[in-house]
Amino acid sequence: MADKETAKADITFFSPELVGDPESSSPYLKGYRCKNCGQLDFPKLSPCPNCWGEEFEVVKLSTHGKLYSFSDIYIGQAGMATPYIFGYIDLPENLRIFAQLEGEPGSFQCDEDVVLTIGEVRKNKDGLPINSYKFKKPTDKNHKFKVWHSVSE
Amino acid sequence: MKFQRDVYIAGVGETKFGKHDVEYDVLGRAAALQALRQSNIHRPDIVQSAYVGNGTNGIVTGQTVLKDLGMCGHMPIINVESACSAGGMAVYMAIRDVSTGFTDVSIGIGCENHTLHMQSGTAFAPAMSDIETMHGAVMTGKYAMRAKRYMYETGATIEDLAMITVKNRRHATNNPFAWFKGEISVDKVVNSRVVASPLTLQQCCGIADGAGAVVVCSAEMVKKLGIDKPIRVAGAVVQSGPFHNRPRDITGDDITESSAEQLYAESGIGPEDVNIVELHDAFTIAELLYYECLGLCPKGEGLKFLRDGNATHGGKCVVSPRGGMLSYGHPIGASGAAQIAANVKQMRNQCPGYQVEPAPRVAMSHVTGGGLSGTEHAACTMHMLVSDW
């Protein structure tokens, strides 16, 4: 039984290659800089699509970005509760991240600032939450990573 | 592609689009037989290769379509999948076979049944191995983000976008092959339920079933078969979507722009010479952006092009004269082939009640395919057709 619990717990986080310190108060997205050509990518692409280099340096990406565009989704993927919101977030490192947004439908605007957070993106086959990176407005006071935000801002 | 010899379309077929309670192979066979009969082909052993486009219905789809016509056993049948581009890509491959001299007669078919295979009330998503899909991506939402950004940058309103649905449904009014057709008001489009903001239900193509088929052949076979209105394929392009996980302008569409540029260069025909276009109007915003991407109007003037009546009968270029995907619905493997079938019928003056006057001499089609993270689309297929008679 304990083994089964452990197995379930393992698949409730999407991928540790994407997020550093996910359980801490200051999680970050992991960028991968190719040691051969210097190209920075997120998520990790190996070999590097630019030069096929296979050695990378992990770079802590900015936790703040600009919301390029977004949509409130009312008819979603099979098995996903609606509404949910997703968007493209542009980071200062010249990377665009596709992510879900935490907040109310109708409350976001293009080009507004958003910050990284961790939260549920979908359920796994057992009905348990799969957590991953998300973004949200920097002023959301109800969020559990409030401390981290006040530090990083 | 670089043509090594001239390729002609001999005949085309399409089924009515909408909800069908018969499988994809029945639909595919119906369209194929129509195209073959129209090409004066009345025996199963004339065609020398077949390509069958299908997105989601299973394996060996082409052989399933063609075996009951007695067309298996003497030629290669190759199954083509690239999501929404599959049907167009199947026709492209048939053209390539004739162009290279590999065959003298080939057929491209696109067919799909979603009704029997898809959970209702859900939206299309790319494969679950894709990082964006894991995070909830659906195709409706990806187009909605383009709409949101376009409206933000240009001040266009949702009523502006709704005019695309109104136009295309009007075009389809008397088209027996279209599903949703006739008058619909901007209000009704805008006030239908929200699918992915700002796109409402009536701004999204229906999830439909259907098929299209195109028989292509050499100049010599045009004579042998006795085809009196052969349509010459002036250009055919398939492109794969460039990958870039960096900030980019999604009110443009890199793969459509580069495919169009290649098609114009290879065919020697510019956008100003094109009489009609069937394009990938899966969502209202797409058609608006593609006016610009295809060079039908300058960048930033898509809305003006629409408002000035340039995309409808009497305008510079009739866009979606069959009613487009917004009227037909979009069986993903079928649409690309059905667009070409519809264009050929327009050029042959075979569209009573929805015929473009005068009958178009130059017709273009454009169909993208697949939402893959880091690309606007995984694929893009375009064709340029000319009537020389």
Coordinates of C-alpha atoms in Angstrom, one line a residue:
Chain A
M1 CA 0.0 0.0 0.0
A2 CA 2.8 2.4 0.9
D3 CA 4.5 1.6 -2.4
K4 CA 1.3 2.4 -4.3
E5 CA 0.9 5.7 -2.5
T6 CA 4.5 6.5 -3.4
A7 CA 3.9 5.7 -7.0
K8 CA 0.9 7.9 -7.1
A9 CA 2.8 10.8 -5.5
D10 CA 5.5 10.5 -8.2
I11 CA 3.1 11.3 -11.0
T12 CA 1.4 14.2 -9.4
F13 CA 4.2 16.5 -10.5
F14 CA 4.5 16.9 -14.2
S15 CA 8.3 16.9 -14.6
P16 CA 11.2 17.9 -12.3
E17 CA 13.2 18.8 -15.4
L18 CA 11.0 21.9 -15.8
V19 CA 10.8 23.4 -12.4
G20 CA 13.5 23.9 -9.7
D21 CA 12.6 23.8 -6.0
P22 CA 8.9 23.2 -6.8
E23 CA 7.9 22.5 -3.1
S24 CA 9.8 25.6 -1.8
S25 CA 8.7 29.1 -1.5
S26 CA 10.8 30.1 -4.5
P27 CA 10.3 27.7 -7.4
Y28 CA 11.8 28.7 -10.7
L29 CA 11.7 27.5 -14.3
K30 CA 14.8 25.7 -15.5
G31 CA 16.3 27.1 -18.7
Y32 CA 18.9 25.0 -20.5
R33 CA 21.9 26.8 -22.1
C34 CA 23.8 24.8 -24.6
K35 CA 27.5 24.7 -23.6
N36 CA 28.5 24.5 -27.3
C37 CA 26.5 27.3 -29.0
G38 CA 25.0 29.2 -26.1
Q39 CA 21.4 28.9 -27.2
L40 CA 19.0 29.0 -24.2
D41 CA 15.8 26.9 -24.4
F42 CA 12.8 26.0 -22.3
P43 CA 11.8 23.3 -22.0
K44 CA 15.0 21.2 -22.3
L45 CA 15.7 20.1 -25.8
S46 CA 18.5 17.5 -26.1
P47 CA 20.4 17.5 -28.4
C48 CA 20.3 21.3 -28.8
P49 CA 18.2 22.0 -32.0
N50 CA 20.7 24.6 -33.1
C51 CA 23.9 22.7 -33.0
W52 CA 23.1 19.2 -31.6
G53 CA 25.3 19.9 -28.6
E54 CA 24.5 17.6 -25.7
E55 CA 25.9 19.4 -22.7
F56 CA 23.8 22.1 -20.9
E57 CA 24.0 24.5 -18.1
V58 CA 20.8 24.9 -16.1
V59 CA 19.8 28.6 -15.9
K60 CA 17.2 30.0 -13.4
L61 CA 14.7 31.8 -15.5
S62 CA 13.0 35.0 -14.5
T63 CA 9.8 34.4 -12.4
H64 CA 8.3 37.6 -13.9
G65 CA 7.0 37.8 -17.4
K66 CA 4.6 39.7 -19.7
L67 CA 1.3 38.1 -20.8
Y68 CA 1.5 38.3 -24.6
S69 CA -2.0 36.8 -25.2
F70 CA -4.4 34.5 -23.5
S71 CA -7.9 32.9 -23.7
D72 CA -10.5 31.8 -21.2
I73 CA -11.3 28.2 -22.2
Y74 CA -15.0 27.1 -21.9
I75 CA -14.8 23.9 -24.0
G76 CA -11.6 22.2 -23.1
Q77 CA -9.8 19.0 -23.5
A78 CA -11.7 15.8 -22.6
G79 CA -11.5 15.3 -18.9
M80 CA -10.5 18.8 -17.9
A81 CA -12.8 21.0 -15.8
T82 CA -13.8 24.3 -17.4
P83 CA -13.4 27.2 -17.4
Y84 CA -9.6 27.4 -17.3
I85 CA -7.3 30.0 -18.7
F86 CA -4.1 29.7 -20.7
G87 CA -1.7 32.1 -22.3
Y88 CA 1.7 32.9 -23.7
I89 CA 4.1 34.5 -21.3
D90 CA 7.2 36.2 -22.6
L91 CA 10.2 36.1 -20.3
P92 CA 13.0 38.7 -20.4
E93 CA 15.3 35.8 -21.6
N94 CA 13.6 35.9 -25.0
L95 CA 11.6 32.8 -24.3
R96 CA 7.9 32.3 -24.7
I97 CA 6.2 30.0 -22.2
F98 CA 2.7 28.4 -22.8
A99 CA 1.1 28.1 -19.4
Q100 CA -2.2 28.1 -17.5
L101 CA -3.1 31.2 -15.6
E102 CA -4.4 31.3 -12.1
G103 CA -7.2 33.8 -11.7
E104 CA -10.7 34.6 -12.8
P105 CA -11.9 34.4 -16.4
G106 CA -12.2 37.8 -17.9
S107 CA -9.6 39.3 -15.5
F108 CA -6.5 39.3 -17.7
Q109 CA -5.2 41.7 -20.3
C110 CA -2.5 41.5 -23.0
D111 CA 0.9 42.8 -22.0
E112 CA 0.2 42.8 -18.2
D113 CA 2.8 41.5 -15.8
V114 CA 2.4 38.0 -14.4
V115 CA 4.5 35.9 -12.0
L116 CA 5.3 32.2 -11.8
T117 CA 3.4 30.0 -9.4
I118 CA 2.9 26.3 -8.9
G119 CA -0.6 24.8 -9.1
E120 CA -2.8 22.1 -10.5
V121 CA -3.0 21.9 -14.3
R122 CA -5.0 18.7 -14.6
K123 CA -5.9 15.5 -12.9
N124 CA -4.1 12.2 -13.4
K125 CA -5.8 8.9 -14.1
D126 CA -6.4 8.3 -10.4
G127 CA -8.1 11.7 -10.1
L128 CA -5.2 13.2 -8.2
P129 CA -4.0 16.7 -9.1
I130 CA -1.0 17.0 -11.5
N131 CA 0.9 20.1 -10.4
S132 CA 3.1 22.2 -12.7
Y133 CA 4.1 25.7 -13.5
K134 CA 1.4 28.4 -13.9
F135 CA 1.4 32.2 -13.9
K136 CA -0.8 34.7 -12.1
K137 CA -1.2 38.3 -11.3
P138 CA 1.5 39.5 -8.9
T139 CA -1.1 41.0 -6.5
D140 CA -3.1 37.9 -5.8
K141 CA -3.1 37.9 -2.0
N142 CA -4.8 34.6 -1.5
H143 CA -2.0 32.6 -2.9
K144 CA 0.0 30.2 -0.7
F145 CA 3.3 31.5 -2.1
K146 CA 2.6 35.0 -0.8
V147 CA 5.9 35.1 1.1
W148 CA 7.9 34.2 -1.9
H149 CA 6.2 37.0 -3.9
S150 CA 6.8 39.6 -1.3
V151 CA 10.5 38.6 -1.3
S152 CA 10.9 38.5 -5.1
E153 CA 9.1 41.8 -5.6
Chain B
M1 CA 7.5 21.3 -55.8
K2 CA 9.3 21.6 -59.1
F3 CA 7.1 20.0 -61.7
Q4 CA 8.9 17.8 -64.2
R5 CA 5.9 17.7 -66.5
D6 CA 2.4 19.2 -66.5
V7 CA -0.2 17.7 -64.2
Y8 CA -4.0 18.1 -64.7
I9 CA -7.0 17.4 -62.6
A10 CA -9.4 15.1 -64.5
G11 CA -12.2 14.8 -62.0
V12 CA -13.2 15.6 -58.4
G13 CA -15.7 14.3 -55.9
E14 CA -17.1 15.4 -52.5
T15 CA -19.7 14.2 -50.1
K16 CA -22.1 16.4 -48.2
F17 CA -20.4 17.5 -45.0
G18 CA -22.1 17.3 -41.6
K19 CA -22.9 14.5 -39.2
H20 CA -22.8 11.0 -40.9
D21 CA -23.6 7.7 -39.3
V22 CA -21.4 5.8 -41.8
E23 CA -17.7 5.3 -41.4
Y24 CA -14.9 7.3 -43.0
D25 CA -14.3 4.6 -45.6
V26 CA -17.9 4.8 -46.9
L27 CA -17.5 8.5 -47.2
G28 CA -14.1 8.2 -48.9
R29 CA -15.4 5.6 -51.3
A30 CA -18.3 7.8 -52.3
A31 CA -16.1 10.8 -53.0
A32 CA -13.5 8.7 -54.8
L33 CA -16.0 7.0 -57.1
Q34 CA -17.5 10.3 -58.0
A35 CA -14.1 11.7 -58.9
L36 CA -13.2 8.6 -60.9
R37 CA -16.5 8.5 -62.8
Q38 CA -16.1 12.2 -63.6
S39 CA -12.7 11.4 -65.0
N40 CA -14.2 8.9 -67.3
I41 CA -12.6 6.1 -65.4
H42 CA -15.0 3.1 -65.2
R43 CA -12.6 0.3 -64.3
P44 CA -10.7 -0.4 -61.1
D45 CA -7.3 -1.0 -62.7
I46 CA -6.7 2.4 -64.4
V47 CA -5.4 4.4 -61.4
Q48 CA -1.7 3.7 -60.7
S49 CA -1.2 5.1 -57.1
A50 CA -3.5 6.4 -54.3
Y51 CA -2.9 8.6 -51.3
V52 CA -5.5 8.7 -48.6
G53 CA -5.6 11.4 -46.0
N54 CA -7.1 10.8 -42.6
G55 CA -6.4 12.2 -39.2
T56 CA -7.9 10.1 -36.5
N57 CA -9.9 7.1 -37.8
G58 CA -7.3 4.3 -37.5
I59 CA -4.8 2.3 -39.5
V60 CA -4.6 1.2 -43.1
T61 CA -7.4 3.7 -43.8
G62 CA -6.6 3.9 -47.5
Q63 CA -6.8 0.2 -48.2
T64 CA -10.0 0.2 -46.2
V65 CA -11.5 2.9 -48.5
L66 CA -10.3 1.3 -51.8
K67 CA -10.5 -2.5 -51.4
D68 CA -14.3 -2.6 -52.0
L69 CA -13.7 -0.7 -55.3
G70 CA -11.3 -3.5 -56.4
M71 CA -8.5 -1.0 -56.3
C72 CA -6.1 -3.0 -54.0
G73 CA -3.6 -5.4 -55.4
H74 CA -2.1 -3.6 -58.4
M75 CA -0.8 -0.3 -57.0
P76 CA 0.7 1.4 -54.0
I77 CA -1.8 2.9 -51.5
I78 CA -0.1 5.2 -49.1
N79 CA -1.8 6.6 -46.0
V80 CA -1.2 10.3 -45.2
E81 CA -1.6 11.9 -41.9
S82 CA -0.9 15.5 -40.9
A83 CA -3.9 16.5 -38.9
C84 CA -6.0 19.1 -40.8
S85 CA -3.6 19.1 -43.7
A86 CA -3.9 15.4 -44.4
G87 CA -6.4 15.6 -47.3
G88 CA -4.5 18.4 -49.1
M89 CA -1.3 16.5 -48.6
A90 CA -2.7 13.3 -50.1
V91 CA -3.6 15.3 -53.3
Y92 CA -0.2 16.9 -53.3
M93 CA 1.4 13.4 -53.3
A94 CA -0.8 12.2 -56.1
I95 CA 0.3 15.3 -58.1
R96 CA 3.9 14.5 -57.3
D97 CA 3.6 11.0 -58.7
V98 CA 2.3 12.3 -62.0
S99 CA 4.7 15.2 -62.1
T100 CA 7.7 12.9 -61.8
G101 CA 6.4 10.4 -64.3
F102 CA 6.1 7.7 -61.6
T103 CA 2.5 7.4 -62.7
D104 CA 0.1 8.7 -65.4
V105 CA -3.0 8.6 -63.2
S106 CA -3.2 9.0 -59.5
I107 CA -5.9 9.8 -56.9
G108 CA -5.7 11.8 -53.7
I109 CA -8.5 11.3 -51.2
G110 CA -9.3 12.9 -47.9
C111 CA -11.9 11.4 -45.6
E112 CA -12.8 11.5 -41.9
N113 CA -15.6 10.6 -39.5
H114 CA -15.4 12.3 -36.1
T115 CA -19.0 11.7 -35.0
L116 CA -18.4 8.0 -34.5
H117 CA -15.0 8.5 -32.9
M118 CA -14.9 11.7 -30.7
Q119 CA -16.4 12.6 -27.4
S120 CA -18.9 15.4 -27.8
G121 CA -18.4 18.6 -25.9
T122 CA -14.6 18.4 -26.1
A123 CA -12.1 20.3 -28.2
F124 CA -9.3 19.0 -30.4
A125 CA -5.9 18.9 -28.8
P126 CA -2.4 17.9 -30.1
A127 CA -0.9 14.7 -28.8
M128 CA -0.5 14.2 -25.1
S129 CA 3.2 13.9 -25.4
D130 CA 3.3 17.6 -26.3
I131 CA 4.2 20.0 -23.4
E132 CA 1.4 22.5 -24.3
T133 CA -1.2 19.7 -24.4
M134 CA -0.2 18.5 -21.0
H135 CA -0.8 22.1 -19.8
G136 CA -4.3 22.2 -21.3
A137 CA -3.8 23.4 -24.9
V138 CA -6.7 23.1 -27.3
M139 CA -6.8 24.3 -30.9
T140 CA -9.7 26.6 -30.2
G141 CA -7.7 28.4 -27.5
K142 CA -4.6 28.8 -29.7
Y143 CA -6.7 30.6 -32.3
A144 CA -8.4 32.5 -29.6
M145 CA -5.1 33.9 -28.5
R146 CA -4.4 35.1 -32.0
A147 CA -7.8 36.8 -32.0
K148 CA -7.2 38.3 -28.6
R149 CA -3.8 39.7 -29.7
Y150 CA -5.1 40.9 -33.0
M151 CA -8.0 42.8 -31.3
Y152 CA -5.6 44.2 -28.8
E153 CA -3.2 45.5 -31.4
T154 CA -5.6 46.7 -34.1
G155 CA -8.7 47.7 -32.1
A156 CA -10.8 45.2 -34.2
T157 CA -14.0 44.1 -32.3
I158 CA -15.6 40.8 -32.0
E159 CA -18.4 42.1 -34.3
D160 CA -15.7 42.6 -36.9
L161 CA -14.6 38.9 -36.6
A162 CA -18.2 37.8 -36.7
M163 CA -18.6 39.3 -40.2
I164 CA -16.4 36.4 -41.5
T165 CA -19.0 33.8 -40.4
V166 CA -21.8 36.0 -41.8
K167 CA -20.0 36.2 -45.2
N168 CA -19.1 32.5 -45.5
R169 CA -22.5 31.2 -44.5
R170 CA -24.1 33.5 -47.0
H171 CA -21.7 32.1 -49.7
A172 CA -22.9 28.6 -48.8
T173 CA -26.6 29.4 -48.9
N174 CA -27.3 27.3 -52.0
N175 CA -24.4 24.8 -51.7
P176 CA -25.9 21.3 -51.2
F177 CA -22.5 20.1 -49.8
A178 CA -22.3 22.7 -47.0
W179 CA -23.6 22.0 -43.5
F180 CA -24.3 25.4 -41.8
K181 CA -25.6 27.9 -44.3
G182 CA -27.8 30.9 -45.0
E183 CA -28.3 34.2 -43.3
I184 CA -27.0 34.6 -39.8
S185 CA -26.7 38.0 -38.0
V186 CA -23.6 39.4 -36.4
D187 CA -25.6 39.5 -33.1
K188 CA -26.4 35.8 -33.3
V189 CA -22.7 35.0 -34.0
V190 CA -21.4 37.2 -31.2
N191 CA -24.0 36.0 -28.7
S192 CA -23.6 32.3 -29.2
R193 CA -21.9 30.5 -26.3
V194 CA -18.3 31.3 -25.6
V195 CA -15.9 28.4 -26.6
A196 CA -12.6 30.1 -26.0
S197 CA -12.8 33.8 -25.4
P198 CA -13.1 35.9 -27.6
L199 CA -14.3 33.1 -30.0
T200 CA -17.9 32.1 -29.7
L201 CA -19.4 28.9 -31.1
Q202 CA -20.5 30.4 -34.4
Q203 CA -17.0 31.6 -35.0
C204 CA -15.6 28.0 -34.9
C205 CA -15.9 25.4 -37.6
G206 CA -18.2 22.5 -36.7
I207 CA -16.7 19.1 -36.0
A208 CA -18.0 17.3 -39.1
D209 CA -17.7 14.2 -41.2
G210 CA -17.1 14.1 -45.0
A211 CA -14.8 13.3 -47.8
G212 CA -13.2 14.8 -50.9
A213 CA -11.3 13.2 -53.8
V214 CA -9.2 14.4 -56.7
V215 CA -8.0 12.4 -59.7
V216 CA -4.9 13.8 -61.4
C217 CA -3.2 12.7 -64.6
S218 CA -0.7 13.6 -67.3
A219 CA -1.5 15.6 -70.5
E220 CA -1.5 12.4 -72.5
M221 CA -4.0 10.8 -70.2
V222 CA -6.2 13.9 -70.4
K223 CA -6.6 13.1 -74.1
K224 CA -7.0 9.3 -73.6
L225 CA -9.7 9.8 -71.0
G226 CA -11.4 12.5 -73.0
I227 CA -11.4 15.2 -70.3
D228 CA -12.9 18.3 -71.9
K229 CA -12.2 20.8 -69.1
P230 CA -8.8 19.7 -67.6
I231 CA -7.6 21.9 -64.7
R232 CA -3.9 22.5 -64.7
V233 CA -2.0 22.3 -61.4
A234 CA 0.1 25.4 -61.6
G235 CA 1.7 24.9 -58.2
A236 CA 1.7 22.7 -55.2
V237 CA 3.5 23.3 -51.9
V238 CA 3.8 21.3 -48.6
Q239 CA 5.7 22.9 -45.8
S240 CA 6.6 21.9 -42.2
G241 CA 6.2 24.5 -39.5
P242 CA 9.3 26.1 -38.2
F243 CA 10.0 25.7 -34.5
H244 CA 10.7 28.6 -32.3
N245 CA 10.0 28.8 -28.5
R246 CA 10.7 32.6 -28.6
P247 CA 8.4 35.6 -28.7
R248 CA 6.9 36.0 -32.1
D249 CA 4.0 37.8 -33.8
I250 CA 1.0 35.4 -33.8
T251 CA -1.1 37.9 -35.8
G252 CA 1.0 36.7 -38.7
D253 CA 1.6 33.1 -39.6
D254 CA 5.2 32.2 -40.6
I255 CA 4.3 28.9 -42.3
T256 CA 1.4 30.3 -44.3
E257 CA 3.5 33.3 -45.4
S258 CA 6.4 31.1 -46.5
S259 CA 4.2 28.6 -48.2
A260 CA 2.3 31.3 -50.1
E261 CA 5.6 32.9 -51.2
Q262 CA 6.8 29.6 -52.5
L263 CA 3.6 28.9 -54.3
Y264 CA 3.5 32.3 -56.0
A265 CA 7.2 31.9 -57.1
E266 CA 6.8 28.4 -58.4
S267 CA 3.5 29.0 -60.2
G268 CA 4.4 32.4 -61.6
I269 CA 1.0 33.6 -60.4
G270 CA 0.8 36.5 -57.9
P271 CA -2.0 37.1 -55.3
E272 CA -3.5 39.8 -57.5
D273 CA -4.2 37.2 -60.2
V274 CA -6.1 34.8 -57.9
N275 CA -9.9 34.8 -58.5
I276 CA -11.0 32.5 -55.6
V277 CA -9.4 31.1 -52.5
E278 CA -10.5 28.3 -50.1
L279 CA -8.4 28.8 -47.0
H280 CA -8.2 27.4 -43.5
D281 CA -11.1 29.4 -42.0
A282 CA -11.4 27.0 -39.1
F283 CA -12.0 30.1 -37.0
T284 CA -13.1 33.6 -38.0
I285 CA -9.8 35.1 -36.9
A286 CA -7.9 32.7 -39.2
E287 CA -9.5 34.0 -42.4
L288 CA -8.9 37.6 -41.4
L289 CA -5.2 37.0 -40.7
Y290 CA -4.7 34.9 -43.9
Y291 CA -5.9 37.8 -46.1
E292 CA -2.7 39.4 -45.0
C293 CA -0.5 36.3 -44.9
L294 CA -1.5 35.3 -48.4
G295 CA -0.8 38.8 -49.7
L296 CA -4.4 39.4 -50.8
C297 CA -4.1 42.8 -49.1
P298 CA -1.2 44.6 -47.3
K299 CA -0.3 43.7 -43.7
G300 CA -2.7 45.4 -41.3
E301 CA -5.4 45.9 -43.9
G302 CA -7.3 42.6 -43.5
L303 CA -10.3 44.1 -41.9
K304 CA -10.5 46.8 -44.5
F305 CA -10.3 44.2 -47.2
L306 CA -13.3 42.4 -45.7
R307 CA -15.3 45.6 -45.0
D308 CA -14.7 46.9 -48.6
G309 CA -16.4 43.7 -49.9
N310 CA -13.2 42.5 -51.5
A311 CA -13.5 39.0 -50.1
T312 CA -16.9 38.3 -51.6
H313 CA -18.7 38.1 -54.9
G314 CA -17.8 41.2 -57.0
G315 CA -14.7 41.9 -54.9
K316 CA -11.0 41.4 -55.7
C317 CA -10.9 37.8 -54.7
V318 CA -13.8 35.7 -53.5
V319 CA -12.6 34.0 -50.3
S320 CA -14.4 30.8 -49.3
P321 CA -16.9 30.7 -52.1
R322 CA -18.1 27.2 -51.1
G323 CA -18.7 28.7 -47.6
G324 CA -15.4 27.6 -46.1
M325 CA -14.9 25.4 -43.1
L326 CA -17.2 27.8 -41.2
S327 CA -20.0 26.4 -43.3
Y328 CA -18.8 22.9 -44.2
G329 CA -17.5 22.0 -40.8
H330 CA -14.0 20.5 -40.7
P331 CA -13.5 16.7 -40.8
I332 CA -9.8 17.1 -40.4
G333 CA -8.5 14.6 -42.9
A334 CA -11.1 15.5 -45.5
S335 CA -11.1 19.3 -45.7
G336 CA -7.9 19.8 -47.8
A337 CA -9.1 17.5 -50.6
A338 CA -12.7 18.9 -50.5
Q339 CA -11.4 22.5 -50.9
I340 CA -9.6 21.4 -54.1
A341 CA -12.8 19.6 -55.3
A342 CA -14.8 22.7 -54.6
N343 CA -12.4 25.0 -56.5
V344 CA -12.4 22.7 -59.6
K345 CA -16.2 22.8 -59.6
Q346 CA -16.1 26.6 -59.5
M347 CA -13.7 26.7 -62.4
R348 CA -15.9 24.3 -64.4
N349 CA -19.0 26.4 -63.8
Q350 CA -20.7 23.6 -61.9
C351 CA -21.9 25.4 -58.8
P352 CA -25.5 26.4 -59.4
G353 CA -26.7 28.9 -56.8
Y354 CA -23.2 29.6 -55.5
Q355 CA -21.2 30.0 -58.7
V356 CA -18.6 32.8 -58.8
E357 CA -19.2 34.9 -62.0
P358 CA -17.4 34.9 -64.3
A359 CA -16.2 31.3 -63.7
P360 CA -12.8 31.7 -62.0
R361 CA -9.6 31.0 -64.1
V362 CA -7.2 30.9 -61.2
A363 CA -8.1 29.2 -57.8
M364 CA -6.0 28.7 -54.8
S365 CA -6.4 26.6 -51.7
H366 CA -4.6 26.7 -48.3
V367 CA -4.9 24.2 -45.4
T368 CA -2.7 24.1 -42.3
G369 CA -2.4 21.2 -39.9
G370 CA -1.6 20.4 -36.4
G371 CA -0.9 22.3 -33.2
L372 CA 2.6 21.5 -32.1
S373 CA 4.3 23.4 -29.4
G374 CA 6.7 26.0 -30.7
T375 CA 5.0 26.1 -34.2
E376 CA 2.1 28.0 -35.5
H377 CA 1.1 24.9 -37.3
A378 CA 2.9 21.6 -37.9
A379 CA 2.0 21.6 -41.7
C380 CA 0.7 23.8 -44.5
T381 CA -0.4 22.6 -47.9
M382 CA -1.3 24.9 -50.8
H383 CA -2.4 24.4 -54.4
M384 CA -2.7 26.8 -57.3
L385 CA -5.1 25.7 -60.1
V386 CA -5.5 27.2 -63.6
S387 CA -8.0 26.6 -66.4
D388 CA -6.3 26.9 -69.7
W389 CA -9.0 25.8 -72.1

